[in-house]
Coordinates of C-alpha atoms (C1' of nucleotides) in Angstrom, one line a residue:
Chain T
M1 CA -45.6 23.0 9.1
R2 CA -46.3 24.1 5.6
S3 CA -48.5 21.2 4.3
S4 CA -47.1 21.6 0.4
E5 CA -44.0 19.6 1.1
L6 CA -45.9 17.1 2.9
P7 CA -46.4 14.4 0.1
Q8 CA -42.5 14.8 -0.6
V9 CA -41.5 13.9 2.5
K10 CA -44.0 11.2 2.5
A11 CA -42.8 9.7 -0.6
L12 CA -39.4 9.4 1.1
G13 CA -38.5 5.6 1.7
L14 CA -38.2 5.9 5.1
F15 CA -42.1 7.5 5.4
E16 CA -43.8 5.8 2.3
T17 CA -44.9 2.7 3.6
M18 CA -45.9 3.5 7.3
S19 CA -49.4 4.1 7.9
E20 CA -51.0 7.8 7.3
Q21 CA -52.0 8.1 10.8
S22 CA -48.5 7.3 12.1
F23 CA -47.2 9.7 9.7
E24 CA -49.2 12.6 10.8
R25 CA -48.7 12.2 14.2
L26 CA -44.9 12.1 13.4
M27 CA -45.6 15.4 11.8
Q28 CA -47.6 17.2 13.9
A29 CA -44.5 17.9 16.0
A30 CA -42.4 18.4 13.3
Y31 CA -40.7 21.7 12.0
L32 CA -40.0 22.6 8.4
Q33 CA -37.4 25.3 8.5
T34 CA -35.5 27.2 6.1
F35 CA -31.7 27.7 6.9
P36 CA -29.2 30.2 5.2
A37 CA -25.8 28.4 3.9
H38 CA -22.9 28.1 6.1
L39 CA -25.1 27.4 9.0
T40 CA -24.2 25.1 11.9
L41 CA -27.3 22.8 12.5
I42 CA -25.8 20.2 14.7
H43 CA -22.6 19.8 16.8
E44 CA -20.6 16.6 17.5
G45 CA -21.6 15.3 21.0
D46 CA -24.7 16.9 21.2
T47 CA -27.7 14.9 22.1
A48 CA -29.7 13.5 19.4
D49 CA -33.3 15.3 19.8
F50 CA -34.4 15.7 16.1
L51 CA -34.2 13.5 13.1
Y52 CA -33.4 15.4 10.4
V53 CA -34.7 15.3 6.9
L54 CA -33.1 17.8 3.9
V55 CA -35.8 18.7 1.6
E56 CA -33.9 21.0 -0.3
G57 CA -30.5 22.4 -0.4
A58 CA -27.2 20.6 0.8
V59 CA -25.8 19.5 3.8
E60 CA -22.2 18.7 4.9
L61 CA -21.7 16.1 7.9
Y62 CA -18.1 16.7 9.5
A63 CA -15.9 15.7 12.2
A64 CA -13.3 17.3 14.0
A65 CA -10.3 16.0 16.2
N66 CA -6.5 16.9 16.7
G67 CA -7.3 20.3 15.2
R68 CA -8.1 18.5 12.2
E69 CA -11.8 18.8 10.6
E70 CA -12.8 16.4 7.7
T71 CA -16.0 16.3 5.7
M72 CA -17.6 12.7 6.4
A73 CA -20.5 13.0 3.8
V74 CA -22.6 15.5 2.0
V75 CA -26.5 15.0 2.3
R76 CA -28.6 15.7 -0.7
P77 CA -32.4 16.2 -1.0
V78 CA -34.5 14.3 -0.3
E79 CA -32.6 12.3 2.7
T80 CA -32.1 11.9 6.0
F81 CA -29.4 12.2 8.3
I82 CA -28.3 11.3 11.7
L83 CA -31.0 8.3 11.9
A84 CA -28.7 6.0 13.9
A85 CA -27.9 8.5 17.0
V86 CA -31.6 9.3 17.1
L87 CA -32.7 5.5 17.3
K88 CA -29.8 4.9 20.0
D89 CA -30.8 8.1 21.7
A90 CA -27.2 8.7 21.6
V91 CA -25.0 11.8 21.0
Y92 CA -24.2 12.6 17.1
L93 CA -20.8 11.3 15.9
M94 CA -20.8 14.0 13.0
A95 CA -21.6 17.7 13.2
A96 CA -23.5 19.0 10.4
R97 CA -23.8 22.3 8.4
T98 CA -25.6 23.9 5.3
I99 CA -23.6 24.3 2.1
A100 CA -26.4 25.9 0.5
R101 CA -29.8 27.7 1.8
S102 CA -31.7 24.7 2.8
R103 CA -35.3 23.8 3.6
I104 CA -35.0 20.9 6.3
L105 CA -37.5 18.8 8.0
L106 CA -36.8 18.4 12.1
V107 CA -38.9 15.5 13.4
S108 CA -38.7 14.9 17.2
A109 CA -36.3 11.8 18.1
A110 CA -38.6 10.8 20.7
D111 CA -41.6 10.6 18.3
V112 CA -39.5 8.7 15.6
R113 CA -39.0 6.0 18.4
L114 CA -42.1 5.9 19.2
A115 CA -43.7 5.5 15.9
F116 CA -40.9 2.9 15.4
E117 CA -42.7 0.9 18.1
E118 CA -46.3 1.4 16.9
D119 CA -45.9 0.9 13.1
A120 CA -44.2 -2.2 11.8
A121 CA -44.0 -0.9 8.3
F122 CA -42.0 2.2 9.7
A123 CA -39.8 -0.3 11.8
R124 CA -39.0 -2.2 8.5
A125 CA -38.3 1.1 6.6
I126 CA -36.3 2.1 9.2
V127 CA -34.0 -1.2 9.2
S128 CA -33.9 -1.0 5.5
E129 CA -32.6 2.6 5.7
L130 CA -30.3 1.9 8.1
A131 CA -28.7 -1.1 6.6
T132 CA -28.4 0.9 3.6
R133 CA -26.8 3.4 5.2
Y134 CA -24.2 1.2 6.9
R135 CA -23.5 -0.6 3.6
G136 CA -22.8 3.1 2.7
V137 CA -20.3 4.0 5.1
V138 CA -18.4 0.7 4.8
K139 CA -18.4 1.5 1.1
E140 CA -16.9 4.7 1.7
H141 CA -14.3 3.2 4.2
K142 CA -13.1 0.5 1.5
N143 CA -12.7 3.5 -0.6
I144 CA -10.3 5.1 1.7
K145 CA -8.2 2.1 2.4
L146 CA -8.0 0.4 -1.0
R147 CA -7.3 3.5 -3.3
S148 CA -5.0 6.1 -4.0
S149 CA -6.4 9.9 -3.8
V150 CA -6.3 10.0 -8.0
E151 CA -8.3 6.8 -8.0
R152 CA -10.9 7.8 -5.4
L153 CA -11.3 11.2 -7.6
A154 CA -11.7 9.2 -11.2
N155 CA -14.4 7.2 -9.6
R156 CA -15.9 9.9 -8.1
L157 CA -16.1 11.8 -11.5
I158 CA -17.4 8.7 -13.1
R159 CA -20.4 8.6 -10.4
Y160 CA -21.2 12.1 -11.1
E161 CA -21.3 11.7 -14.8
A162 CA -23.7 8.9 -14.4
E163 CA -25.9 10.2 -11.8
Q164 CA -26.4 13.5 -13.9
G165 CA -27.4 11.8 -17.3
G166 CA -24.3 10.1 -18.8
H167 CA -24.0 13.0 -21.2
G168 CA -20.2 12.8 -20.6
V169 CA -20.3 16.1 -18.6
L170 CA -21.0 16.8 -15.2
E171 CA -21.3 19.5 -12.6
L172 CA -19.2 19.3 -9.2
P173 CA -22.0 19.6 -6.5
Y174 CA -20.1 21.5 -4.3
E175 CA -17.0 23.5 -3.5
K176 CA -13.8 21.5 -4.7
R177 CA -12.6 22.2 -1.1
I178 CA -15.2 20.3 0.2
L179 CA -14.9 17.5 -2.1
A180 CA -11.2 17.3 -1.4
S181 CA -12.1 16.6 2.3
L182 CA -14.8 14.3 1.2
L183 CA -12.1 12.1 -0.8
G184 CA -9.7 12.4 2.0
M185 CA -7.3 15.2 0.6
T186 CA -6.4 18.5 0.8
P187 CA -7.4 21.1 -1.8
E188 CA -3.9 21.4 -3.7
N189 CA -3.8 17.9 -3.9
L190 CA -7.1 17.6 -5.9
S191 CA -6.1 20.3 -7.8
R192 CA -2.9 18.2 -8.8
A193 CA -5.2 15.2 -9.0
F194 CA -7.5 16.9 -11.4
R195 CA -4.2 17.5 -13.5
T196 CA -3.3 13.9 -13.2
L197 CA -6.3 12.8 -15.0
K198 CA -5.9 15.2 -18.0
P199 CA -4.3 12.8 -20.0
Y200 CA -7.6 10.5 -19.4
G201 CA -9.8 13.0 -21.2
V202 CA -10.9 14.9 -18.0
S203 CA -11.1 18.7 -18.5
V204 CA -12.0 20.9 -15.9
N205 CA -13.7 24.6 -16.2
G206 CA -14.6 25.9 -12.7
S207 CA -17.2 23.6 -11.4
S208 CA -17.8 22.0 -15.0
V209 CA -16.1 18.7 -16.0
V210 CA -16.1 17.0 -19.2
L211 CA -15.3 13.6 -19.6
N212 CA -13.8 12.9 -23.2
D213 CA -12.6 9.4 -22.8
L214 CA -14.6 7.3 -20.2
K215 CA -12.8 4.3 -21.4
A216 CA -9.4 5.7 -20.5
L217 CA -10.7 7.1 -17.4
A218 CA -12.5 3.8 -16.3
V219 CA -9.1 2.1 -17.0
I220 CA -7.0 4.2 -14.4
A221 CA -10.4 4.5 -11.9
K222 CA -10.9 0.6 -11.7
P223 CA -14.4 1.2 -10.5
N224 CA -15.7 -1.7 -8.4
L225 CA -19.8 -2.4 -7.8
L226 CA -18.7 -3.4 -4.0
I227 CA -17.3 0.1 -3.5
D228 CA -19.2 2.5 -6.0
G229 CA -22.5 0.5 -6.6
Chain G
M1 CA -27.1 -28.2 16.6
R2 CA -25.9 -28.9 20.0
S3 CA -28.0 -27.3 22.6
S4 CA -25.2 -26.4 25.2
E5 CA -24.3 -23.3 23.4
L6 CA -27.8 -22.2 23.1
P7 CA -28.2 -20.0 26.0
Q8 CA -24.9 -18.3 25.3
V9 CA -26.4 -17.5 21.9
K10 CA -30.0 -16.5 23.6
A11 CA -28.0 -14.0 25.9
L12 CA -26.7 -12.2 22.7
G13 CA -28.2 -8.6 22.7
L14 CA -29.7 -9.4 19.1
F15 CA -31.6 -12.7 20.5
E16 CA -32.2 -11.8 24.1
T17 CA -35.4 -9.9 24.0
M18 CA -37.0 -12.3 21.2
S19 CA -39.8 -14.8 22.2
E20 CA -38.8 -18.3 23.4
Q21 CA -41.3 -19.4 19.9
S22 CA -39.2 -17.4 17.2
F23 CA -35.8 -18.0 18.9
E24 CA -36.5 -21.8 18.6
R25 CA -37.8 -21.5 15.3
L26 CA -34.7 -19.7 14.0
M27 CA -32.4 -22.1 15.6
Q28 CA -34.0 -25.2 14.0
A29 CA -32.7 -24.5 10.8
A30 CA -29.3 -23.2 12.3
Y31 CA -26.1 -25.0 12.1
L32 CA -23.2 -24.6 14.9
Q33 CA -19.8 -25.6 12.9
T34 CA -16.4 -25.5 14.1
F35 CA -14.0 -24.2 11.2
P36 CA -10.0 -24.3 11.5
A37 CA -8.1 -21.3 11.5
H38 CA -7.2 -19.3 8.0
L39 CA -10.4 -20.9 6.7
T40 CA -12.4 -18.1 4.0
L41 CA -16.1 -18.2 5.4
I42 CA -17.3 -16.0 2.7
H43 CA -16.4 -14.0 -0.5
E44 CA -17.1 -10.3 -1.4
G45 CA -19.8 -10.4 -3.7
D46 CA -21.8 -13.9 -2.5
T47 CA -25.2 -13.5 -1.8
A48 CA -26.1 -13.4 1.9
D49 CA -27.4 -17.2 2.7
F50 CA -26.5 -16.7 6.2
L51 CA -26.1 -14.6 9.3
Y52 CA -23.1 -15.6 11.3
V53 CA -22.9 -15.7 15.0
L54 CA -19.3 -16.0 16.0
V55 CA -19.4 -18.0 19.3
E56 CA -15.8 -18.9 19.7
G57 CA -12.5 -17.8 18.3
A58 CA -11.7 -14.8 16.1
V59 CA -12.5 -14.0 12.3
E60 CA -11.4 -11.3 10.2
L61 CA -13.5 -9.2 7.9
Y62 CA -11.4 -7.9 4.8
A63 CA -11.7 -6.3 1.7
A64 CA -9.6 -6.4 -1.8
A65 CA -9.6 -3.8 -4.8
N66 CA -6.6 -3.2 -6.9
G67 CA -4.6 -6.0 -6.1
R68 CA -4.6 -4.8 -2.4
E69 CA -6.2 -6.5 0.4
E70 CA -7.0 -4.5 3.8
T71 CA -8.6 -6.1 7.1
M72 CA -11.7 -4.1 7.8
A73 CA -12.4 -5.2 11.1
V74 CA -12.0 -8.5 13.6
V75 CA -15.0 -9.9 15.2
R76 CA -14.7 -11.4 18.7
P77 CA -17.0 -13.8 20.4
V78 CA -19.8 -13.5 20.8
E79 CA -20.6 -11.1 18.0
T80 CA -22.6 -11.7 14.6
F81 CA -21.3 -10.4 11.2
I82 CA -22.9 -9.5 8.1
L83 CA -26.1 -8.4 9.6
A84 CA -26.6 -5.4 6.9
A85 CA -26.1 -7.7 4.1
V86 CA -28.6 -10.4 5.6
L87 CA -31.3 -7.8 6.4
K88 CA -31.1 -6.3 2.5
D89 CA -31.0 -9.6 1.1
A90 CA -27.7 -8.3 -0.6
V91 CA -24.4 -9.2 -1.3
Y92 CA -21.6 -9.2 0.8
L93 CA -19.3 -6.0 0.9
M94 CA -16.4 -8.0 3.1
A95 CA -15.1 -11.3 2.8
A96 CA -14.4 -13.0 6.0
R97 CA -11.7 -15.7 7.4
T98 CA -11.0 -17.2 10.6
I99 CA -8.0 -16.0 12.0
A100 CA -8.2 -18.8 14.9
R101 CA -10.2 -22.2 15.3
S102 CA -13.7 -20.7 15.6
R103 CA -17.2 -22.0 16.4
I104 CA -19.7 -20.4 14.5
L105 CA -23.8 -20.2 14.4
L106 CA -25.1 -20.2 10.9
V107 CA -28.5 -18.8 11.0
S108 CA -30.7 -18.8 7.7
A109 CA -30.7 -15.5 6.3
A110 CA -34.4 -16.0 5.3
D111 CA -35.5 -16.9 8.8
V112 CA -33.9 -14.0 10.0
R113 CA -35.9 -11.7 8.0
L114 CA -39.0 -13.7 8.5
A115 CA -38.4 -13.6 12.3
F116 CA -37.9 -9.7 11.9
E117 CA -41.3 -9.3 10.6
E118 CA -43.3 -11.7 12.9
D119 CA -41.3 -10.5 16.2
A120 CA -41.4 -6.9 17.1
A121 CA -39.1 -7.4 20.1
F122 CA -36.5 -9.2 17.5
A123 CA -37.0 -5.8 15.1
R124 CA -36.2 -3.6 18.1
A125 CA -32.9 -5.8 18.6
I126 CA -32.1 -5.8 15.1
V127 CA -32.4 -1.8 14.7
S128 CA -30.2 -1.4 18.0
E129 CA -27.5 -3.7 16.3
L130 CA -27.5 -2.1 13.4
A131 CA -27.6 1.1 14.8
T132 CA -24.6 0.4 16.9
R133 CA -22.7 -0.8 13.8
Y134 CA -23.3 2.3 11.6
R135 CA -21.8 4.2 14.7
G136 CA -18.8 1.9 14.9
V137 CA -18.3 2.3 11.2
V138 CA -18.2 5.9 11.5
K139 CA -16.0 5.9 14.4
E140 CA -13.4 3.8 12.5
H141 CA -13.6 6.2 9.5
K142 CA -13.2 9.2 11.6
N143 CA -10.3 7.1 13.0
I144 CA -8.6 6.9 9.9
K145 CA -9.3 10.2 8.4
L146 CA -8.6 12.5 11.5
R147 CA -5.3 10.6 12.9
S148 CA -2.0 9.3 12.0
S149 CA -1.0 6.0 12.0
V150 CA 1.2 6.5 15.3
E151 CA -2.0 7.9 16.9
R152 CA -4.4 5.2 15.9
L153 CA -1.9 2.6 17.3
A154 CA -1.6 4.5 20.7
N155 CA -5.4 4.7 21.2
R156 CA -5.9 1.1 20.1
L157 CA -3.2 0.0 22.6
I158 CA -5.3 2.2 25.5
R159 CA -8.4 0.6 24.2
Y160 CA -6.9 -2.9 24.6
E161 CA -5.5 -2.3 28.0
A162 CA -8.9 -1.1 29.4
E163 CA -10.6 -4.0 27.9
Q164 CA -8.0 -6.2 29.4
G165 CA -8.6 -5.1 33.1
G166 CA -6.8 -1.8 33.2
H167 CA -3.7 -3.4 34.8
G168 CA -1.0 -1.6 32.5
V169 CA -0.6 -4.8 30.5
L170 CA -2.2 -6.0 27.5
E171 CA -2.2 -8.8 25.1
L172 CA -2.4 -8.2 21.3
P173 CA -5.2 -10.2 20.5
Y174 CA -4.1 -11.4 16.9
E175 CA -1.0 -11.0 14.8
K176 CA 0.9 -7.8 13.9
R177 CA 0.2 -8.2 10.5
I178 CA -3.6 -8.2 11.0
L179 CA -3.4 -5.2 13.4
A180 CA -1.2 -3.1 11.1
S181 CA -3.7 -3.8 8.2
L182 CA -6.6 -3.1 10.7
L183 CA -5.1 0.4 11.8
G184 CA -4.5 1.4 8.1
M185 CA -0.7 0.4 7.8
T186 CA 1.9 -1.7 6.5
P187 CA 3.8 -4.2 9.0
E188 CA 7.0 -2.3 8.8
N189 CA 5.1 0.8 9.6
L190 CA 3.4 -0.7 12.7
S191 CA 6.8 -2.0 13.8
R192 CA 8.1 1.5 13.7
A193 CA 5.2 3.0 15.4
F194 CA 5.9 0.9 18.1
R195 CA 9.3 1.9 18.3
T196 CA 8.2 5.6 18.1
L197 CA 6.0 5.1 21.3
K198 CA 9.0 3.7 23.3
P199 CA 9.6 7.0 24.7
Y200 CA 6.0 7.2 25.8
G201 CA 6.2 3.9 28.3
V202 CA 5.1 1.4 25.6
S203 CA 7.4 -1.9 25.6
V204 CA 6.4 -4.6 23.5
N205 CA 7.7 -8.3 23.7
G206 CA 5.9 -10.5 20.9
S207 CA 2.2 -10.2 21.5
S208 CA 2.6 -8.6 25.1
V209 CA 2.6 -5.0 25.6
V210 CA 3.4 -3.2 28.8
L211 CA 2.1 0.6 29.0
N212 CA 4.4 2.1 31.9
D213 CA 3.4 5.5 31.6
L214 CA -0.6 6.0 30.4
K215 CA -0.5 9.8 31.1
A216 CA 2.2 10.3 28.7
L217 CA 0.6 7.9 26.1
A218 CA -2.6 9.8 26.3
V219 CA -0.9 13.1 25.4
I220 CA 0.2 11.5 22.3
A221 CA -3.0 9.4 21.7
K222 CA -5.6 12.3 22.2
P223 CA -8.2 10.0 23.2
N224 CA -11.7 10.9 22.1
L225 CA -15.0 9.6 23.2
L226 CA -16.5 10.1 20.0
I227 CA -13.9 8.2 18.1
D228 CA -12.7 5.5 20.8
G229 CA -15.9 5.2 23.1
Chain A
dC1 C1' -14.8 48.3 -7.2
dG2 C1' -13.0 46.0 -3.4
dA3 C1' -12.7 42.5 -0.1
dC4 C1' -13.5 38.3 0.5
dT5 C1' -12.8 33.1 -0.4
dC6 C1' -11.6 29.6 -3.3
dT7 C1' -8.4 27.6 -6.4
dT8 C1' -3.9 26.9 -8.5
dT9 C1' 1.0 26.4 -8.8
dG10 C1' 5.6 26.1 -6.9
dA11 C1' 8.8 24.5 -3.6
dA12 C1' 10.1 21.8 0.2
dC13 C1' 8.9 18.5 3.8
dT14 C1' 7.1 14.3 5.9
dA15 C1' 4.6 10.4 6.5
dC16 C1' 4.3 6.4 4.8
dC17 C1' 5.4 2.7 1.5
dT18 C1' 8.4 -0.7 -0.8
dC19 C1' 12.0 -3.8 -1.6
dA20 C1' 15.5 -6.5 0.4
dA21 C1' 17.5 -9.0 4.2
dA22 C1' 18.3 -10.3 8.5
dT23 C1' 16.0 -12.5 12.5
dG24 C1' 12.6 -14.5 15.0
dT25 C1' 8.7 -17.7 16.1
dG26 C1' 5.3 -21.4 15.8
dG27 C1' 3.9 -25.5 13.8
dT28 C1' 4.7 -30.0 11.5
dG29 C1' 6.6 -34.5 10.5
dG30 C1' 10.2 -37.5 11.5
Chain I
dC1 C1' 11.4 -33.8 21.5
dC2 C1' 13.8 -31.9 18.1
dA3 C1' 15.0 -30.0 13.7
dC4 C1' 13.0 -27.6 10.1
dC5 C1' 10.3 -24.8 7.4
dA6 C1' 7.5 -21.5 6.2
dC7 C1' 6.1 -17.1 7.6
dA8 C1' 5.9 -13.3 11.1
dT9 C1' 8.4 -9.4 12.5
dT10 C1' 11.9 -6.3 12.4
dT11 C1' 15.4 -3.3 10.6
dG12 C1' 17.6 -0.5 7.0
dA13 C1' 17.8 2.1 2.5
dG14 C1' 15.6 4.4 -0.7
dG15 C1' 11.4 6.0 -3.2
dT16 C1' 6.6 8.1 -3.6
dA17 C1' 2.0 10.1 -2.4
dG18 C1' 0.3 13.4 -0.2
dT19 C1' 1.0 17.5 3.0
dT20 C1' 2.3 22.1 4.3
dC21 C1' 3.5 27.1 3.3
dA22 C1' 3.7 30.9 0.7
dA23 C1' 1.8 33.3 -2.9
dA24 C1' -0.3 34.3 -7.2
dG25 C1' -4.7 34.1 -9.7
dA26 C1' -9.8 33.9 -10.2
dG27 C1' -14.6 34.0 -8.9
dT28 C1' -18.3 35.8 -5.9
dC29 C1' -20.8 39.2 -3.5
dG30 C1' -21.6 43.2 -1.1

DNA sequence: CGACTCTTTGAACTACCTCAAATGTGGTGG
DNA sequence: CCACCACATTTGAGGTAGTTCAAAGAGTCG
């Protein structure tokens, strides 16, 4: 693999504390590859042969059943995905496809499990990462079970605005179609939810959103650190 | 703590492989306590001071927001709960209360983190447990996003029947009110969902359920190993 | 420019919820 | 052991959030 991205990967929470030696061994059999947009990387039910690290781009994790298909999460750089399946040597519960052209590091799953055995710092980092991910899914599950779709959208907008600098403006990081599915609604309903939020200072123009009245928006969103934090 | 339950705890996947020495140290500062039914053990947002091990009884994990309250999971013996919060030294994302009179082992969270550092086998077990839990929440999330309430009930009945011996009969392990919330619906809607399943061989009498036509039930349930497995 | 796909809008439908009341059930104290 | 009470469950009626289907704009990319 090209070595120019290595420092970026090593800086990842998961690899940061592990020994240089273990890291090098792990990277020796790793591929850094560029994939075009809309390419399916993994299918539900496949065995987990690789741990994926998204270096650049965006990846959608989705699941299908009963003829329906829903976005479960969107991975942004630099982040790993499907760690749990790799550690359990189990099949993937979610499928993954690129949303945009993406640079992805593929690390051998067997090597990850080996490094876990041999490097205590790596083991700690894995636990930390896994626990964080676990809490992330729990929050998402609370989000779905405890909130209406308009509330979910309002809180998501508040989150994006904060992540993007807190200047009252934000760019939707991917298509509304995907955002809708991620928030557990149809595209049509997302469109209507945006209109519902207009009286609360939300104006939308394509993928650009302006929040003119954060206070009013917070009243309807009722943000909650134990869901959004 | 009483020592008669110790073997039962040691046999837990999480503690099974750890050294006797580490285990004994962990248990030295642990309490085994009996709690009456309907007692709140932990509140959302509390700091995680203990890892809980349910030895006997039943515990409901729930979450509240917007004046609503929903059951997130039900813990059955012998199982741990809120492991992720303990490992991250973070606040609990879910509250917990006993459903029935319960015997619960409380292990110091700091001791768990210490044992994790010192005992590699324990570290492995924790990762395995955490990864399994992670996959459990993902499955539950798929369940909610991809299925209707009747489908969720049908699959849940199929699961209980299998767990309880596969003889075509099952006992609902807790109140319908809680089952309803766990499945993401109101008690009224659960009652109607049971009636919807009657033509598929489901007859209910209090907490006793008979499945007279598993084949027909499976047709409507469309069970899926990547959700129910 | 033309052919996509995405997004929005409208209209009709449906799954699920809310409210209210009747009925059933388990636990408690006399 | 029984009567009572509180609460769980069921049933009915009506409402609402969200879906589906259809079709018209609006970007986007070759």
